[in-house]
Short mmCIF file of C-alpha atoms in Angstrom, two decimals:
data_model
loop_
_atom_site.label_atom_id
_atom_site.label_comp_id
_atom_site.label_asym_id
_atom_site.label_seq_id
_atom_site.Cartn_x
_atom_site.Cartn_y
_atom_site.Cartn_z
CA UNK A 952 0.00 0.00 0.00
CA UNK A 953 2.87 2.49 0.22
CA UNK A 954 4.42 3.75 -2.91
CA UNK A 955 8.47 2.24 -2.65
CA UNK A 956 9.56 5.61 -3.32
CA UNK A 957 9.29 5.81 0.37
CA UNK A 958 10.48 2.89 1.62
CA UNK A 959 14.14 1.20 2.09
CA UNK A 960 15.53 4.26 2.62
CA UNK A 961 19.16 4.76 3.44
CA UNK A 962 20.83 3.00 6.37
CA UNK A 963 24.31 3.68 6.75
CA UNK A 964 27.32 4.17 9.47
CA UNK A 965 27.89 7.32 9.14
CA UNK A 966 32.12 7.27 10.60
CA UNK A 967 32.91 11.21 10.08
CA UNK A 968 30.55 11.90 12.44
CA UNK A 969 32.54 9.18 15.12
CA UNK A 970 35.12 11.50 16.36
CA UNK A 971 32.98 14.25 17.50
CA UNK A 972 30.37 11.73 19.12
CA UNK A 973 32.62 9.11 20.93
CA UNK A 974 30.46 6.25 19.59
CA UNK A 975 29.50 4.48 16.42
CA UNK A 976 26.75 6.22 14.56
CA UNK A 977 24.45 4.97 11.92
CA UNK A 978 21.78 7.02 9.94
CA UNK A 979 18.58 5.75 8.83
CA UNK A 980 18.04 9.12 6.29
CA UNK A 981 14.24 9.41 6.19
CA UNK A 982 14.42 12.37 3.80
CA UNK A 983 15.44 10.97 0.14
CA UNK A 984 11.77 11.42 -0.84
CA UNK A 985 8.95 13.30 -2.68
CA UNK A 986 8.27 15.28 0.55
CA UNK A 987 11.60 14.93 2.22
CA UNK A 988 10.38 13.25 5.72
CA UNK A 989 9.20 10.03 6.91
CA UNK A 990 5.41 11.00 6.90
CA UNK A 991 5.00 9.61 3.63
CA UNK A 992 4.88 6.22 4.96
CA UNK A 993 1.72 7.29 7.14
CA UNK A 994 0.22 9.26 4.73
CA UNK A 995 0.15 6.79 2.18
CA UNK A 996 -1.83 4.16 4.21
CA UNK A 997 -4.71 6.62 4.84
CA UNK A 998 -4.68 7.65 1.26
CA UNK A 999 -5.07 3.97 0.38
CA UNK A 1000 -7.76 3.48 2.66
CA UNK A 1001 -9.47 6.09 1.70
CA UNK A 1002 -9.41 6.00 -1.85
CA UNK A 1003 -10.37 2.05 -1.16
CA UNK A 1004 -13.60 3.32 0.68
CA UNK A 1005 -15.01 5.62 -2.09
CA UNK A 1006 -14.18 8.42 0.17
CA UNK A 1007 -12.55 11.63 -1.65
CA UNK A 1008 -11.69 14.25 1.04
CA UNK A 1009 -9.84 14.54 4.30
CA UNK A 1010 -8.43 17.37 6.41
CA UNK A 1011 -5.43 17.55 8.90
CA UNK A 1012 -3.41 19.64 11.06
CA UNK A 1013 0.15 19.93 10.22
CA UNK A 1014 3.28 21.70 11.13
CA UNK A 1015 4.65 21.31 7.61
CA UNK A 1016 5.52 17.81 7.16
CA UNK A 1017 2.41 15.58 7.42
CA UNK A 1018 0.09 18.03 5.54
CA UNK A 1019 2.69 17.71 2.31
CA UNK A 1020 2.88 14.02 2.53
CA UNK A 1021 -0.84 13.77 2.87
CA UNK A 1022 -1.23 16.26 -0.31
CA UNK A 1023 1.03 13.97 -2.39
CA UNK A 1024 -0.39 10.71 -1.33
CA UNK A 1025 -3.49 12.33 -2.06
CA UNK A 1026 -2.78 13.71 -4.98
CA UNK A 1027 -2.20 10.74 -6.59
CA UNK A 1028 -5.73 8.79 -5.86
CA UNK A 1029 -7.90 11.98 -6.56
CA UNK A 1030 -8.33 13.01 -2.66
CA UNK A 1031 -9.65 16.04 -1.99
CA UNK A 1032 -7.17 17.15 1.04
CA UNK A 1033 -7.39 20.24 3.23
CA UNK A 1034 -4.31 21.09 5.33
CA UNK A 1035 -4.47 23.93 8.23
CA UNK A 1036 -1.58 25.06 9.77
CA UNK A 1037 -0.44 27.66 11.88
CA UNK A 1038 0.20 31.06 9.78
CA UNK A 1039 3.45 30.85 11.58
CA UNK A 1040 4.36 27.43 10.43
CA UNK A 1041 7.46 27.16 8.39
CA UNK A 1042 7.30 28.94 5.08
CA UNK A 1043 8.85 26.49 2.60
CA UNK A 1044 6.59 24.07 4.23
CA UNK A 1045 3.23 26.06 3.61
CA UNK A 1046 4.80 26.93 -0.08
CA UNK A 1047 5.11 22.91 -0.53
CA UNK A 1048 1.87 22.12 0.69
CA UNK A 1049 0.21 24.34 -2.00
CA UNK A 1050 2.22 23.25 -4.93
CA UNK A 1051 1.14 19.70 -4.01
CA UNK A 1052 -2.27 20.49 -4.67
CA UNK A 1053 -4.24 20.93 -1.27
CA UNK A 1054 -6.63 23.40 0.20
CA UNK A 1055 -3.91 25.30 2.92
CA UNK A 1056 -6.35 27.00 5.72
CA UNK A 1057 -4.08 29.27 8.07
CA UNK A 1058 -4.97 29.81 11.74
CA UNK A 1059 -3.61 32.78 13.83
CA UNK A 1060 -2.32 30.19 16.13
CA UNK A 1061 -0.13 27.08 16.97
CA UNK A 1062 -0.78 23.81 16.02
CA UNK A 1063 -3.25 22.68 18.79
CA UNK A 1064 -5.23 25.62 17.51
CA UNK A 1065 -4.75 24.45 14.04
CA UNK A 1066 -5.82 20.73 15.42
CA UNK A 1067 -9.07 22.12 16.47
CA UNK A 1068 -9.86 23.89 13.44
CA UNK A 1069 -9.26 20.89 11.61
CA UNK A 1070 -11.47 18.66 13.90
CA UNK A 1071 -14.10 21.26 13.13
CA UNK A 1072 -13.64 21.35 9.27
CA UNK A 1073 -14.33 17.30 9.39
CA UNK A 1074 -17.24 17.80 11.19
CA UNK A 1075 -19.08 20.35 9.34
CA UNK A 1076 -17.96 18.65 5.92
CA UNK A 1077 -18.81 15.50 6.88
CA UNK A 1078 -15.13 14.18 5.73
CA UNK A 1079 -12.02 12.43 7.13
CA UNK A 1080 -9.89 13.72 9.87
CA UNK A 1081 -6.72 12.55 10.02
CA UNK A 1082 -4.80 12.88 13.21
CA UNK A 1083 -1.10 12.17 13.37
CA UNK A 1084 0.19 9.87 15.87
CA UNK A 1085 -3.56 9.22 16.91
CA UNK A 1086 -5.08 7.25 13.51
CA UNK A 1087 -2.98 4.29 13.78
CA UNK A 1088 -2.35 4.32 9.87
CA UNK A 1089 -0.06 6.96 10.77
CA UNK A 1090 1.45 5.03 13.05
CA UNK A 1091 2.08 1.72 11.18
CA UNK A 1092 3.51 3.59 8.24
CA UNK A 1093 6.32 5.09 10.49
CA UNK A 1094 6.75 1.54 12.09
CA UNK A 1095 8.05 0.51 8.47
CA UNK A 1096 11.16 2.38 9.22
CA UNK A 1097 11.49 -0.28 12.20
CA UNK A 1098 11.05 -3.20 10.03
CA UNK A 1099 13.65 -2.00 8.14
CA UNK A 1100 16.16 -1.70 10.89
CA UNK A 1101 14.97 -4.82 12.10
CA UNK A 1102 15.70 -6.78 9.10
CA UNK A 1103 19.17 -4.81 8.20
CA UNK A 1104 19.95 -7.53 10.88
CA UNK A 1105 21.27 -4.33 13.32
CA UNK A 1106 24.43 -4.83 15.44
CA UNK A 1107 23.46 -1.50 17.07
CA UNK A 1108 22.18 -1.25 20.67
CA UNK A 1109 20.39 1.98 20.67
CA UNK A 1110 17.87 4.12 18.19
CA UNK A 1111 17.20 7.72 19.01
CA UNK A 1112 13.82 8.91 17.50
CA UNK A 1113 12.46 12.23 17.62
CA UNK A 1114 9.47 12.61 19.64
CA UNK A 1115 6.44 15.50 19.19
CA UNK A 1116 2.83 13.69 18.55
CA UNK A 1117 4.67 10.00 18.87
CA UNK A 1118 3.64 7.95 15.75
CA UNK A 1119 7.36 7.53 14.85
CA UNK A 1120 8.36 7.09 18.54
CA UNK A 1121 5.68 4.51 19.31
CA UNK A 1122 5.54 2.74 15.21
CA UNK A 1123 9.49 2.11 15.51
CA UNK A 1124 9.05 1.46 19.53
CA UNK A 1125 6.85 -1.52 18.80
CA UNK A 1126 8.29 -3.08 16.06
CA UNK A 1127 12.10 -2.72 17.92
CA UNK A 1128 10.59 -4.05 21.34
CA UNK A 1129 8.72 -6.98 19.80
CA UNK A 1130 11.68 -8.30 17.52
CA UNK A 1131 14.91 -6.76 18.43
CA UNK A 1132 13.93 -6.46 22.52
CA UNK A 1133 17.30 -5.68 23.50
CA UNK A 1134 18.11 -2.76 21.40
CA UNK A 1135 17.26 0.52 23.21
CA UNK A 1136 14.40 2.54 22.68
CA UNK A 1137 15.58 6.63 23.30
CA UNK A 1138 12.89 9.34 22.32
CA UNK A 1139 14.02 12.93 22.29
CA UNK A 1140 12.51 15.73 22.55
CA UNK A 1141 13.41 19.41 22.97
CA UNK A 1142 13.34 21.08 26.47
CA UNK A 1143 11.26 23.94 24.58
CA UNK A 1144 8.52 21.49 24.03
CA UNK A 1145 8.97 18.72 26.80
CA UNK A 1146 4.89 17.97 26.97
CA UNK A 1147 5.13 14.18 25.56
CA UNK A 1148 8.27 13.17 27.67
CA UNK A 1149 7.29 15.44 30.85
CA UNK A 1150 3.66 12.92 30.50
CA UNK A 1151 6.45 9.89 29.97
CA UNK A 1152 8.12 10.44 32.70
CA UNK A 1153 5.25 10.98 35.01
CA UNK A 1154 3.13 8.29 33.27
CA UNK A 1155 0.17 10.17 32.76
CA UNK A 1156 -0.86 13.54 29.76
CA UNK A 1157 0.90 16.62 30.87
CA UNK A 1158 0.40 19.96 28.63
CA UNK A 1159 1.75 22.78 28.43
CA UNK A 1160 0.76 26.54 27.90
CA UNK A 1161 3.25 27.13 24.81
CA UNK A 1162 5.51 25.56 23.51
CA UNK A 1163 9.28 27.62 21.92
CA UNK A 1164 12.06 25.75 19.77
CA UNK A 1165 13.38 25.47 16.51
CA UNK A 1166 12.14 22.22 15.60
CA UNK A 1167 8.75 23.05 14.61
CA UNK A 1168 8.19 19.42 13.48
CA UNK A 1169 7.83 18.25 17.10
CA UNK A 1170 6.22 21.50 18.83
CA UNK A 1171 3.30 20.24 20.65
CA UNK A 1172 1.36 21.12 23.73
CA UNK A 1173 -1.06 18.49 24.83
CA UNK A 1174 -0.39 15.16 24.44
CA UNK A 1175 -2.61 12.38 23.68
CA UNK A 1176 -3.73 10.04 26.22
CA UNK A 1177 -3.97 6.91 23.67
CA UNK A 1178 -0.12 7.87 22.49
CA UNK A 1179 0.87 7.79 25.39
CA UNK A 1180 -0.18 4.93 26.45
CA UNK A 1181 1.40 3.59 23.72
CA UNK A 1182 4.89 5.26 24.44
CA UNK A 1183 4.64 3.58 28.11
CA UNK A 1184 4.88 0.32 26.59
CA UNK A 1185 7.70 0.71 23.96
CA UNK A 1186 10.06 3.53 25.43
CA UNK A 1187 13.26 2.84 27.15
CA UNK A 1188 13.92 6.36 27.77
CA UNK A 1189 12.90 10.13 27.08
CA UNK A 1190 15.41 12.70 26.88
CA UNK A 1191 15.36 16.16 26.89
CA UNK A 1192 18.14 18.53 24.60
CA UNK A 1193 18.76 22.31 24.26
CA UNK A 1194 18.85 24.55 21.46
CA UNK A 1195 22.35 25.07 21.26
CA UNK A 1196 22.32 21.23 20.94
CA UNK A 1197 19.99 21.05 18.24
CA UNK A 1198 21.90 23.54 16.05
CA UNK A 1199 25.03 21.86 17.24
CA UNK A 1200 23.63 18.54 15.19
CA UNK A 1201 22.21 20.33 12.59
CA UNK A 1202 25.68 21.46 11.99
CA UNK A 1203 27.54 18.20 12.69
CA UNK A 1204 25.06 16.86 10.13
CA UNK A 1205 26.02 18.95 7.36
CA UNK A 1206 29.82 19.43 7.81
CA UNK A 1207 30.36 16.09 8.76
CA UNK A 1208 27.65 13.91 6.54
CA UNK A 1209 26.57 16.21 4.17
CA UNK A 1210 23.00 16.38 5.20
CA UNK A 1211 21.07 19.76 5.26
CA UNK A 1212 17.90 18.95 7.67
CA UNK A 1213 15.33 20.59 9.78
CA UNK A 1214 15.69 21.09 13.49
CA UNK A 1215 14.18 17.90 14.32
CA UNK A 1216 16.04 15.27 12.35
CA UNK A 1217 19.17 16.72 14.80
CA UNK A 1218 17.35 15.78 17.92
CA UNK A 1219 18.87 12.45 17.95
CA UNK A 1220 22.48 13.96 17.14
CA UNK A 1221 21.85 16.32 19.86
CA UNK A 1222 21.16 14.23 22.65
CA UNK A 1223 24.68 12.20 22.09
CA UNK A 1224 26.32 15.56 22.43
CA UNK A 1225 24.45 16.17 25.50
CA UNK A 1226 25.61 12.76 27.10
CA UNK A 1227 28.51 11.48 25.71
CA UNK A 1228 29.44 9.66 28.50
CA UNK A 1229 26.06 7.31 28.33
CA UNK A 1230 26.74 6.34 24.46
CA UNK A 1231 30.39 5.91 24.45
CA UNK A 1232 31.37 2.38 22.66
CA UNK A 1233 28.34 1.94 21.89
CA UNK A 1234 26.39 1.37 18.18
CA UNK A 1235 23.36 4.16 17.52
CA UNK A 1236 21.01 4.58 15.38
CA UNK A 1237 19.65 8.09 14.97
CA UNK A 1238 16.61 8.07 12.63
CA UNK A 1239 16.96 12.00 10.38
CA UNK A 1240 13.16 11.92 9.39
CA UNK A 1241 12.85 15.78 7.78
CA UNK A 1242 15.08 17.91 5.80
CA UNK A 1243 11.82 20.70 4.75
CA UNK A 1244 13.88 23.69 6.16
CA UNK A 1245 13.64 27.11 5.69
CA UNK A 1246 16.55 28.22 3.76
CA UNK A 1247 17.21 31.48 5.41
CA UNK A 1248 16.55 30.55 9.25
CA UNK A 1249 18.97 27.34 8.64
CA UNK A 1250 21.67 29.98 7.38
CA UNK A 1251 21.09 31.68 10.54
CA UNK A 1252 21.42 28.86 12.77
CA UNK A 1253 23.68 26.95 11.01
CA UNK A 1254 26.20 30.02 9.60
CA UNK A 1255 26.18 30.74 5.90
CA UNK A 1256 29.67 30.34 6.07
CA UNK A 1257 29.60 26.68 6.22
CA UNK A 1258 27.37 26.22 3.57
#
């Protein structure tokens, strides 16, 4: 059901990036697609389904990411797809989402504003909501990136996965825990917006009033109680990393590997440079799931000097 053009993506040790990391590093790079992120996976499950059921419109709320994966994979079987997102969402993003064909709705907002609007759209209309990280579609689409770990027969003992609504943290978590239970489970999230791994640690749906980072991809307030529950029962760990970390892996990433991505494909990257001591000698796997940056703020953070 999902197109191959997003699956068997790149797995690779990535050894330049050794030496500043104190431990073995491999990259599973999520972003060699149409729409340049894992979401694709999801996306294209729901579109399946959908286009299976006679149905021919459905509405989400999306930071960027989801909403162009769910235009393309709609796109292609005739959907009718509305996308609202935060008129402060990334511009490149909102600029992608319209070329792909879909309705774009902007909220004066942030994305759990943009969530409700989009619950309220599917109501009125009478058409499909999809809700990342809740509809399990989106889920089992970004658990395909754990069957392919899985079967690249891993010698690693960790995987760092970025962590905002969950569906990658939990889709990976359960494949890895049911058929490679020893390997480490390590979600990350930045201590701008801690919600999901404040509610992991405490074991029950913490929110928070705002949420302020760079990594817009993972930027979310109020967790949800069925991810979570899911998270409980496939996370090892949740971690916390600053800013200065994230830009610190952004630019690890491209001076070292060659790989321009957004804020949140560096999470993983940025929590080894926040604990070097924990991953020394050790194998990890750090999942880059997004590379839709804007070109001008990555300059900024990342110095146009490198580039």
């Amino acid at each position: 059901m999902i197109d191959p053009v997003f699956l068997d993506t790149p797995l690779y040790r990535c050894e330049a990036l050794e030496p500043g990391l104190g431990c073995a590093v491999s990259i599973k790079l999520e972003t060699a697609n149409p729409v340049r992120s894992f979401k694709g996976r999801g996306t294209e499950l729901v579109a399946s389904l959908l286009a299976g059921n006679g149905s021919r419109a459905a509405v989400c709320a999306s930071a960027g990411n989801l909403g162009q994966a769910l235009a393309w994979s709609g796109r292609g079987r005739g959907l009718d797809v509305t996308v609202v997102a935060s008129r402060h969402a990334t511009v490149a993003k909102l600029d992608r989402i319209r070329a792909l064909g879909a309705r774009l709705e902007l909220v004066d907002g942030d994305h759990e504003l943009a969530r409700e609007r989009a619950a309220d759209i599917a109501r009125h209309d009478g058409i499909r909501l999809v809700e990342d990280s809740l509809d399990i579609e989106t889920c089992e689409g970004a658990a395909t990136i754990g069957l392919e770990l899985v079967d690249a027969a891993p010698s690693f003992d960790a995987v760092l996965i970025a962590l905002g609504g969950g569906a990658m943290a939990t889709g990976v978590g359960h494949v890895v825990k049911a058929l490679a239970p020893d390997v480490e489970v390590i979600c990350v999230q930045p201590l701008g917006a801690p919600a999901m791994t404040h509610s992991w640690r405490r074991r029950r749906v913490v929110t928070t009033d705002s949420a302020d980072t760079i990594a817009d991809g993972v930027a979310g307030r109020c967790p949800i109680p069925a991810v979570l529950d899911d998270l409980l029962l496939v996370a090892d760990d949740a971690v916390l990393v600053k800013e200065e970390s994230i830009i610190a892996g952004m630019r690890m990433l491209l001076d070292h590997a060659g790989l321009v991505v957004e804020p949140s494909a560096a999470l993983g990257v940025a929590a080894i440079l926040e604990d070097r001591d924990r991953f020394a000698g050790r194998h990890v796997v750090s999942i880059v799931c997004g590379s839709n940056v804007d070109v001008d703020a990555y300059h900024r953070w990342v110095g146009a000097a490198t580039l």
